[in-house]
Structure formats: structure tokens, C-alpha cells
Coordinates of C-alpha atoms in Angstrom, one line a residue:
M1 CA 1.5 32.4 54.0
N2 CA -0.5 34.4 55.2
I3 CA -4.2 33.4 56.2
A4 CA -7.1 36.0 56.4
Y5 CA -10.9 34.9 57.7
S6 CA -13.8 36.0 56.0
N7 CA -17.4 34.7 54.9
K8 CA -17.2 34.8 51.1
L9 CA -16.9 32.1 49.1
T10 CA -18.7 30.5 45.3
V11 CA -19.8 27.2 45.3
E12 CA -17.4 26.5 42.8
Q13 CA -14.7 27.9 45.7
Y14 CA -16.8 25.3 48.1
M15 CA -17.4 22.0 45.6
M16 CA -13.4 22.4 45.1
L17 CA -12.2 22.1 48.8
L18 CA -14.6 18.9 49.2
E19 CA -13.6 17.9 46.2
S20 CA -9.8 17.9 47.4
V21 CA -10.6 16.6 51.0
G22 CA -12.3 13.3 48.3
W23 CA -15.7 14.9 50.0
L24 CA -17.9 16.0 46.6
N25 CA -18.5 12.2 46.2
F26 CA -20.1 11.9 50.0
H27 CA -22.1 8.9 50.0
P28 CA -20.9 6.2 47.6
S29 CA -23.3 7.1 45.5
H30 CA -24.4 10.2 45.0
R31 CA -22.2 13.0 43.7
L32 CA -23.3 16.5 45.4
E33 CA -24.5 18.9 42.5
K34 CA -24.5 22.2 42.8
S35 CA -27.9 22.9 43.3
Q36 CA -27.7 21.6 46.9
A37 CA -24.1 22.8 47.5
Q38 CA -25.6 26.6 46.4
T39 CA -28.6 25.9 48.5
G40 CA -26.2 24.5 51.8
L41 CA -24.2 27.4 51.6
E42 CA -27.2 30.3 51.3
N43 CA -28.5 28.5 54.6
S44 CA -25.3 27.9 56.3
V45 CA -22.7 30.5 58.9
V46 CA -20.1 30.1 57.4
F47 CA -16.0 30.6 57.8
V48 CA -13.8 30.7 55.7
A49 CA -9.7 30.7 55.2
E50 CA -7.9 32.3 52.9
N51 CA -4.6 32.0 51.8
N52 CA -3.3 35.3 49.1
G53 CA -7.6 35.6 48.5
N54 CA -7.6 31.7 47.5
P55 CA -9.4 30.1 49.8
V56 CA -8.0 27.0 51.7
G57 CA -10.2 26.2 54.4
I58 CA -13.7 25.9 55.3
T59 CA -16.5 25.6 57.9
R60 CA -20.7 26.1 58.4
I61 CA -23.0 25.7 61.0
V62 CA -25.9 24.7 60.5
T63 CA -28.9 26.0 63.5
D64 CA -31.9 26.6 64.4
G65 CA -31.6 29.7 66.0
G66 CA -32.8 28.1 69.3
Y67 CA -30.8 26.1 71.0
I68 CA -29.8 23.4 67.8
A69 CA -26.2 23.9 66.2
I70 CA -24.9 21.7 63.6
I71 CA -20.7 22.8 62.8
A72 CA -20.8 21.0 59.0
D73 CA -17.8 20.7 56.8
V74 CA -14.6 21.0 58.1
I75 CA -12.3 21.3 55.4
V76 CA -8.8 21.8 55.0
H77 CA -7.0 21.5 51.7
P78 CA -4.2 19.1 52.3
D79 CA -2.1 21.2 51.0
Y80 CA -2.9 23.7 54.1
Q81 CA -3.4 20.8 57.0
G82 CA -1.1 21.0 60.4
K83 CA -1.3 24.9 60.6
G84 CA -3.9 25.4 62.9
I85 CA -6.7 26.3 60.1
G86 CA -8.9 23.8 61.1
R87 CA -8.4 24.5 64.4
A88 CA -8.6 28.7 64.0
L89 CA -11.8 27.9 62.1
M90 CA -13.8 25.8 64.5
Q91 CA -12.5 27.9 67.3
R92 CA -13.9 30.5 64.9
A93 CA -17.8 28.4 64.6
V94 CA -17.8 27.4 68.6
D95 CA -17.2 31.1 69.5
S96 CA -20.2 32.9 67.2
L97 CA -22.5 29.8 68.7
V98 CA -21.7 30.7 72.6
D99 CA -20.8 34.1 72.6
G100 CA -23.4 36.5 73.6
L101 CA -25.4 33.3 75.3
P102 CA -27.5 35.2 77.9
A103 CA -27.1 33.4 81.8
G104 CA -28.6 30.3 82.1
S105 CA -28.8 29.6 78.4
C106 CA -27.7 26.3 77.1
I107 CA -26.2 24.7 72.7
N108 CA -26.5 22.0 71.7
I109 CA -23.7 21.7 69.1
S110 CA -23.1 18.9 67.4
V111 CA -20.1 17.7 65.2
M112 CA -19.6 14.8 62.7
S113 CA -16.3 13.6 62.4
A114 CA -14.6 11.9 59.5
K115 CA -13.5 8.4 60.5
G116 CA -10.4 8.8 63.2
K117 CA -10.7 12.8 63.2
E118 CA -12.4 12.4 66.6
G119 CA -9.7 13.5 68.8
F120 CA -9.4 16.8 67.1
Y121 CA -13.1 17.8 68.1
E122 CA -12.5 16.3 71.4
K123 CA -9.9 19.1 72.0
F124 CA -13.1 21.9 71.7
G125 CA -15.0 19.7 74.4
F126 CA -17.2 17.3 72.0
V127 CA -17.7 13.8 73.1
K128 CA -17.8 10.5 71.1
R129 CA -21.4 9.5 70.6
P130 CA -22.2 6.6 72.3
N131 CA -22.4 7.4 75.9
E132 CA -24.3 7.5 79.2
V133 CA -25.2 11.0 78.9
Y134 CA -26.2 11.2 75.5
G135 CA -26.3 8.1 73.9
N136 CA -26.2 7.2 70.3
G137 CA -25.7 9.8 67.5
M138 CA -27.2 8.6 64.2
S139 CA -27.8 10.0 60.5
L140 CA -30.0 8.5 57.4
F141 CA -28.4 9.3 53.7
Y142 CA -31.7 9.2 51.4
N143 CA -30.5 9.1 47.6
F144 CA -33.8 10.3 46.3
V145 CA -34.0 8.1 42.5
T146 CA -36.2 9.7 39.8
P147 CA -38.9 7.5 39.1
G148 CA -38.0 5.6 35.7
N149 CA -34.3 6.3 36.7
E150 CA -33.9 3.6 39.2
G151 CA -31.5 1.6 36.8
S152 CA -29.3 3.9 36.7

């Protein structure tokens, strides 16, 4: 296996990786639309792990360019898990955010962990919430229903 890293990924490849780990239906009532996935990719920094030119893992960074960043979609295809690919992708993501920060500056990097995977992120210095310093983390999933399609 020869793993190479790039930032090239089509929306179809992205959706295939999401599907491989069961995240294409990222909420019980919602399947990710291709147009939303495309927009998400276009507005993210993407790191891709490839084997023979085929994507086998990805992570995305969504940032305001100042002091807030979210590492999203740390995904490794099940056939390639346990081989250090996720660790390499996370390290590239963290390094890209902190390398070159001026002395005295700070950045708040957030990550949402899949249930039971918190220990993976703790190895990079992330802390579980709630805690005494940062309080609770929270999410809102807003499912827009087109008027007239409430029963669909």
C-alpha cells in the first residue's frame, strides 16, 4: 500500500467516503444532498489520503481565517482503518492551522467526535466537554422542510 496525500477530491468521491462510514445520512431524517456536499467542499480546506490515486480518507477544515476553526469529517474508509491514515490526516490538519501562528496569538480548534472515538482526538490535545474550563459543547440540526412537503 502506497498512501499519498493531496487536496484533490470530487464530490462523488467525498460522498462515497461518507457512505463508507455511514455518514451520508448524517441525521436520521436527512440524507446529505450532492449540492450541499459540493458547497461544503468548496468552502473547506481538504486533506485527502489516496491509495493508487483512489481516495481512502479525508479531513476538512472550516475556518473563519482568524481564530476559530473546525476540523470536520475525519473519515477513513473501513478497509484502511487502523493503518495510521486518520492520525496522519489529523496531524496535517492541526499543523496547517497552527504552523506560522505569530507569538502570543491563539486559535480555537473544535472537532466533533463520533461516539466512542474521543480518545483518538485526545491524543492531539483535544479535551472532552463539558469541563470546568470550556463548558458544554452543543449542536443544532436544522432540517428545513419546504412548505407543502411537511408529510414527505
